C-alpha positions as a Markdown table, in Angstrom:
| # | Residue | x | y | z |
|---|---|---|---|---|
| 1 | Unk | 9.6 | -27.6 | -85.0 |
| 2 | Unk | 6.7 | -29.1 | -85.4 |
| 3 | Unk | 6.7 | -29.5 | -89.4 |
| 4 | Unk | 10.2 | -31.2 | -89.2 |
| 5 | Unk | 8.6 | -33.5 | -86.4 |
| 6 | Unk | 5.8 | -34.3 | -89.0 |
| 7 | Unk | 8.0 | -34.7 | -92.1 |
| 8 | Unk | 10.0 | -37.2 | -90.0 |
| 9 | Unk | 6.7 | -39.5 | -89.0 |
| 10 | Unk | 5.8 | -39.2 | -92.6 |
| 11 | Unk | 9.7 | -40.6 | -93.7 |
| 12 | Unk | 9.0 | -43.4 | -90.8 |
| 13 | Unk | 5.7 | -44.5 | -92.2 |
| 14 | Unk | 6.9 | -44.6 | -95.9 |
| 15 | Unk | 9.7 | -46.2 | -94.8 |
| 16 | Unk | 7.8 | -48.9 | -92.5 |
| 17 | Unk | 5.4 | -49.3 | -95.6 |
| 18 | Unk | 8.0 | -49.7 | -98.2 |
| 19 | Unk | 9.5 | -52.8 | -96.2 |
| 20 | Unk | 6.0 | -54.0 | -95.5 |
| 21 | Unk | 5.5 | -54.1 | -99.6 |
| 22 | Unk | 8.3 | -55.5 | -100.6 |
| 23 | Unk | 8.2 | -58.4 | -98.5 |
| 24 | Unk | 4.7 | -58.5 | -98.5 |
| 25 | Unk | 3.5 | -58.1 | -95.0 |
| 26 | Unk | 0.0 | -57.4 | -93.8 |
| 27 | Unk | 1.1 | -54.7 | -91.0 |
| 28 | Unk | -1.9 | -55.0 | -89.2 |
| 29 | Unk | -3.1 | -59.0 | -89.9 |
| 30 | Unk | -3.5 | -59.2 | -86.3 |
| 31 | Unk | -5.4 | -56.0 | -84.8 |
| 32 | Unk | -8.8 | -57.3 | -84.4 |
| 33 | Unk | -7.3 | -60.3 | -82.2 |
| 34 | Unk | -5.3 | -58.4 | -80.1 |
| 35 | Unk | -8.2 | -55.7 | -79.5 |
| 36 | Unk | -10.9 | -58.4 | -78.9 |
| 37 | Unk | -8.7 | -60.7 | -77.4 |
| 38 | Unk | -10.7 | -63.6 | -79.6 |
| 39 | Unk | -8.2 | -66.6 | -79.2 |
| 40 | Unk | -10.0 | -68.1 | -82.2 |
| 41 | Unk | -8.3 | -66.2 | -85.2 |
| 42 | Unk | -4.7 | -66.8 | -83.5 |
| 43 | Unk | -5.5 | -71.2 | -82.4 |
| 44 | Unk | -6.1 | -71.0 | -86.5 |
| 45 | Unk | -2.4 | -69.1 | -87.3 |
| 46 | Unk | -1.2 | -71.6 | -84.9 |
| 47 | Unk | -3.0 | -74.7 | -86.7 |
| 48 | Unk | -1.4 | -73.5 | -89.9 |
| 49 | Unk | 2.2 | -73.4 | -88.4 |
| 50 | Unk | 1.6 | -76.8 | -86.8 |
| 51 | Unk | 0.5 | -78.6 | -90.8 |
| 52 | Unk | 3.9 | -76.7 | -92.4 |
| 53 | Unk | 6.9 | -78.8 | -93.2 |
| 54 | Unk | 10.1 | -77.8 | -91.5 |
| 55 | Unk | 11.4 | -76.6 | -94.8 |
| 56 | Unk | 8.4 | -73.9 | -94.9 |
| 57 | Unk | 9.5 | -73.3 | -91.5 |
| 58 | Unk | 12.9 | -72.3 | -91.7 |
| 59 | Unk | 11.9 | -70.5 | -95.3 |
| 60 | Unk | 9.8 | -68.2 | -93.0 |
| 61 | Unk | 11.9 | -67.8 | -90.4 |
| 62 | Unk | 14.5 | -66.5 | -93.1 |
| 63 | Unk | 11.9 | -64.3 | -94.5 |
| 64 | Unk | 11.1 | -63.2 | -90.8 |
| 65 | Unk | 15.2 | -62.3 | -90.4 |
| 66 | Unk | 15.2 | -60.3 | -93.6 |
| 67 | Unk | 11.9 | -58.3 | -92.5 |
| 68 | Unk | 13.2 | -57.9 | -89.1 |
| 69 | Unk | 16.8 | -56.5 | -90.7 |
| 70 | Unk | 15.5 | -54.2 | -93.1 |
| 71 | Unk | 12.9 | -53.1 | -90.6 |
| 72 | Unk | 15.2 | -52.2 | -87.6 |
| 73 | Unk | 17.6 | -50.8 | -90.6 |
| 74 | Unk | 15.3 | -48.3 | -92.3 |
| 75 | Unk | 14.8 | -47.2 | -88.7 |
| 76 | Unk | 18.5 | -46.6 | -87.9 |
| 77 | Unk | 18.5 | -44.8 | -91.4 |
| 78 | Unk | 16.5 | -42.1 | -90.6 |
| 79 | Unk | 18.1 | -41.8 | -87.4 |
| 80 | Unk | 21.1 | -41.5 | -89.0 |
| 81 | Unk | 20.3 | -39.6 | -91.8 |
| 82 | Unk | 19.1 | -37.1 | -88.9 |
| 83 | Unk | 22.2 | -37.1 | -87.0 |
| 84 | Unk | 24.4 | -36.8 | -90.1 |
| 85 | Unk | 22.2 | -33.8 | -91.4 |
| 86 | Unk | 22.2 | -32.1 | -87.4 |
| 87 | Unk | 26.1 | -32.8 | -87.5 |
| 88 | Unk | 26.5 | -30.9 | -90.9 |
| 89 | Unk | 24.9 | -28.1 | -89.5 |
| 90 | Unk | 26.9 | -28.1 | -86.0 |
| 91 | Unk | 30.3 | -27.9 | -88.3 |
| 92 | Unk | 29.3 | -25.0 | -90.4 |
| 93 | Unk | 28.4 | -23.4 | -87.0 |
| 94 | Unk | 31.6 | -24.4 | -85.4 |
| 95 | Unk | 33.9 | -23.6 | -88.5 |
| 96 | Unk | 32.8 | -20.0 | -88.4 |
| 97 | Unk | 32.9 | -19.3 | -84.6 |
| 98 | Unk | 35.2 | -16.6 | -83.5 |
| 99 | Unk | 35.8 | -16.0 | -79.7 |
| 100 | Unk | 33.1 | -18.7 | -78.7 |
| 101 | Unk | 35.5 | -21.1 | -80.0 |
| 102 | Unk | 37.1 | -22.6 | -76.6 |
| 103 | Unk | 33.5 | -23.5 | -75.3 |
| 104 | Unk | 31.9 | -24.4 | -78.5 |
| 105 | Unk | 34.8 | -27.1 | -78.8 |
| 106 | Unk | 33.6 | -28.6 | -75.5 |
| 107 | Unk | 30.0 | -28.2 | -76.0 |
| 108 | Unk | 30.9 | -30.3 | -79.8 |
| 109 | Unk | 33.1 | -33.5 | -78.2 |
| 110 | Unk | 30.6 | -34.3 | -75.2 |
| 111 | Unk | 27.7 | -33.5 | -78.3 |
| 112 | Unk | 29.5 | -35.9 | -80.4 |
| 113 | Unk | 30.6 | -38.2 | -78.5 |
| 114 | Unk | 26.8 | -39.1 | -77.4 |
| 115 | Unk | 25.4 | -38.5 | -80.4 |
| 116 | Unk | 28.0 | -41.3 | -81.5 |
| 117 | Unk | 27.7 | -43.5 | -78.5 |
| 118 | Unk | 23.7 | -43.3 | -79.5 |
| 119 | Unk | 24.0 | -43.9 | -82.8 |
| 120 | Unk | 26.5 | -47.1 | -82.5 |
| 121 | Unk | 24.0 | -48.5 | -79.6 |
| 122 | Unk | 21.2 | -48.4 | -81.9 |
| 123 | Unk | 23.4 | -49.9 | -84.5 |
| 124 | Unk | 24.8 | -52.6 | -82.4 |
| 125 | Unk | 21.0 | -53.8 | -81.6 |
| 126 | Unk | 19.8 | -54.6 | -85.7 |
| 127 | Unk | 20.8 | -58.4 | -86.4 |
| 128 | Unk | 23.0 | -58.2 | -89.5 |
| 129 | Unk | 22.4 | -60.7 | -92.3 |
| 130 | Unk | 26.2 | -62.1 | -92.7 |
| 131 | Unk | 26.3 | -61.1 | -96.3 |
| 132 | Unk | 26.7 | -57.0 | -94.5 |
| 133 | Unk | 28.0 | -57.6 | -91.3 |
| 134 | Unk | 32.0 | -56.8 | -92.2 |
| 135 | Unk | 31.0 | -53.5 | -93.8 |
| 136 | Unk | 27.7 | -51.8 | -93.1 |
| 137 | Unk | 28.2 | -51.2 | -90.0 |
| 138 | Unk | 31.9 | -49.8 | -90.9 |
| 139 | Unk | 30.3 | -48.0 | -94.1 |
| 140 | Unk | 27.6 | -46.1 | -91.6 |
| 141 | Unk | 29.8 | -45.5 | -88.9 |
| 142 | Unk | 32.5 | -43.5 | -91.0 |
| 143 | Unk | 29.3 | -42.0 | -92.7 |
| 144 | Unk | 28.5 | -39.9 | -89.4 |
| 145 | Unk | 32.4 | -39.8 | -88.0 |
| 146 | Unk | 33.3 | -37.7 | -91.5 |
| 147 | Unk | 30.2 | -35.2 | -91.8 |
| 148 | Unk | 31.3 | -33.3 | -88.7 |
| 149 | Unk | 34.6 | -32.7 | -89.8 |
| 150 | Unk | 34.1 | -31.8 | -93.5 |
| 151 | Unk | 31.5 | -29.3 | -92.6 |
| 152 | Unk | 33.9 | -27.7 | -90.2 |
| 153 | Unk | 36.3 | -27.3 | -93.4 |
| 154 | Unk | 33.5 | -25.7 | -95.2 |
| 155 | Unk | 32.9 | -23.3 | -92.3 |
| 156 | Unk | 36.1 | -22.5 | -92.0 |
| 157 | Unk | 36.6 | -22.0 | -96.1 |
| 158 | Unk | 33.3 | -19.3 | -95.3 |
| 159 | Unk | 34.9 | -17.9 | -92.1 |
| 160 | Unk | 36.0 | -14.7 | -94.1 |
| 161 | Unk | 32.8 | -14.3 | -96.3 |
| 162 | Unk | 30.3 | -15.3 | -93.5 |
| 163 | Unk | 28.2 | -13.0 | -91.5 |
| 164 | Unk | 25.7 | -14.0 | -88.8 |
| 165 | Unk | 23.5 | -10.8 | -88.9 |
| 166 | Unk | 23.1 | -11.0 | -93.1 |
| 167 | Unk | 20.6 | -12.2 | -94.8 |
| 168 | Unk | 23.3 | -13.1 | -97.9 |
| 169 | Unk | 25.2 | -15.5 | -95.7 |
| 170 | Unk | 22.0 | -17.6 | -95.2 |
| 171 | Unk | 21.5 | -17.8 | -98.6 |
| 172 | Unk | 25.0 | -18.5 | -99.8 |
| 173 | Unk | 24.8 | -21.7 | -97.2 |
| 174 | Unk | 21.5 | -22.4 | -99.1 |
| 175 | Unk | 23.0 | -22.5 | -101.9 |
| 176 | Unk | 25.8 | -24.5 | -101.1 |
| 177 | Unk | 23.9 | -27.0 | -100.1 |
| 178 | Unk | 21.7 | -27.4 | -103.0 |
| 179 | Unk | 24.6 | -27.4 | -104.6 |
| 180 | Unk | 25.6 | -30.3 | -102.8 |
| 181 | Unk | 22.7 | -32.2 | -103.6 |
């Protein structure tokens, strides 16, 4: 529990620190100012914004937009990568259930359907350049609503050869999925 908490800060702080590189942001420009509260360092940013033409202007609020996009989008990215990769996992389990079936099939809709409701909130939020508003959202969307089910069909293909108590049916899911990789 606690490693897969850590390896997912570590993806979030790669992540946040390959957007900050490639648009060449200083992440933490304004730290003294905010700790000291010294009004000095931010009347000089504003000075600077006040002596720029409005073409520099509107060339940094574009670069602002793209920051703030591929920001709040690497963060939906590992959420949904997270999801997806939980979901996979709640369809093998689901494909291979035996009498439990009845209540794992309400247990998996209400699961789904916030997991879904969560992940289309959090998508609905990121401002979308125009150039991937008609199919990003679409493209991740189906992304998470097809994982569930084509892990169920893989659970169900291993329904025969799967058993819970053996150590051979964890591996042969192991396998299986570095195969998939």
């Amino acid at each position: 529990m606690l490693a897969s908490a850590m390896s997912i800060f570590v993806v979030d702080v790669v992540a946040q620190k390959y957007v900050a590189d490639r648009y060449g942001l200083d992440l933490h420009a304004n730290v003294e100012s905010i700790i000291t509260g010294c009004p000095s360092s931010s009347a000089a940013v504003t000075r600077q914004n006040r002596e720029k033409t409005d073409e520099e202007k509107q060339l940094d609020t574009q670069k602002a937009e793209k920051v703030a996009f591929a920001q709040q989008f690497a963060a939906f990215l590992i959420l949904e990568f997270g999801i997806i990769w939980h979901s996979i996992f709640i369809g093998l389990n689901f494909g291979v259930a035996g009498s439990e079936w009845s209540t794992l099939y309400i247990v998996l809709m209400f699961h789904q359907g916030f997991e879904g409701l969560g992940i289309g909130a959090r998508l609905s939020m990121i401002p979308m350049p125009s150039k991937y508003a008609n199919w990003l959202p679409w493209l991740c969307i189906a992304g998470y609503g097809v994982t569930t089910p084509i892990s169920m069909a893989v659970g169900l293909g291993l329904r025969t050869t799967y058993n819970s108590g053996s150590y051979e049916s964890v591996s042969l899911l192991l396998l299986l999925l570095r195969k998939a990789q």
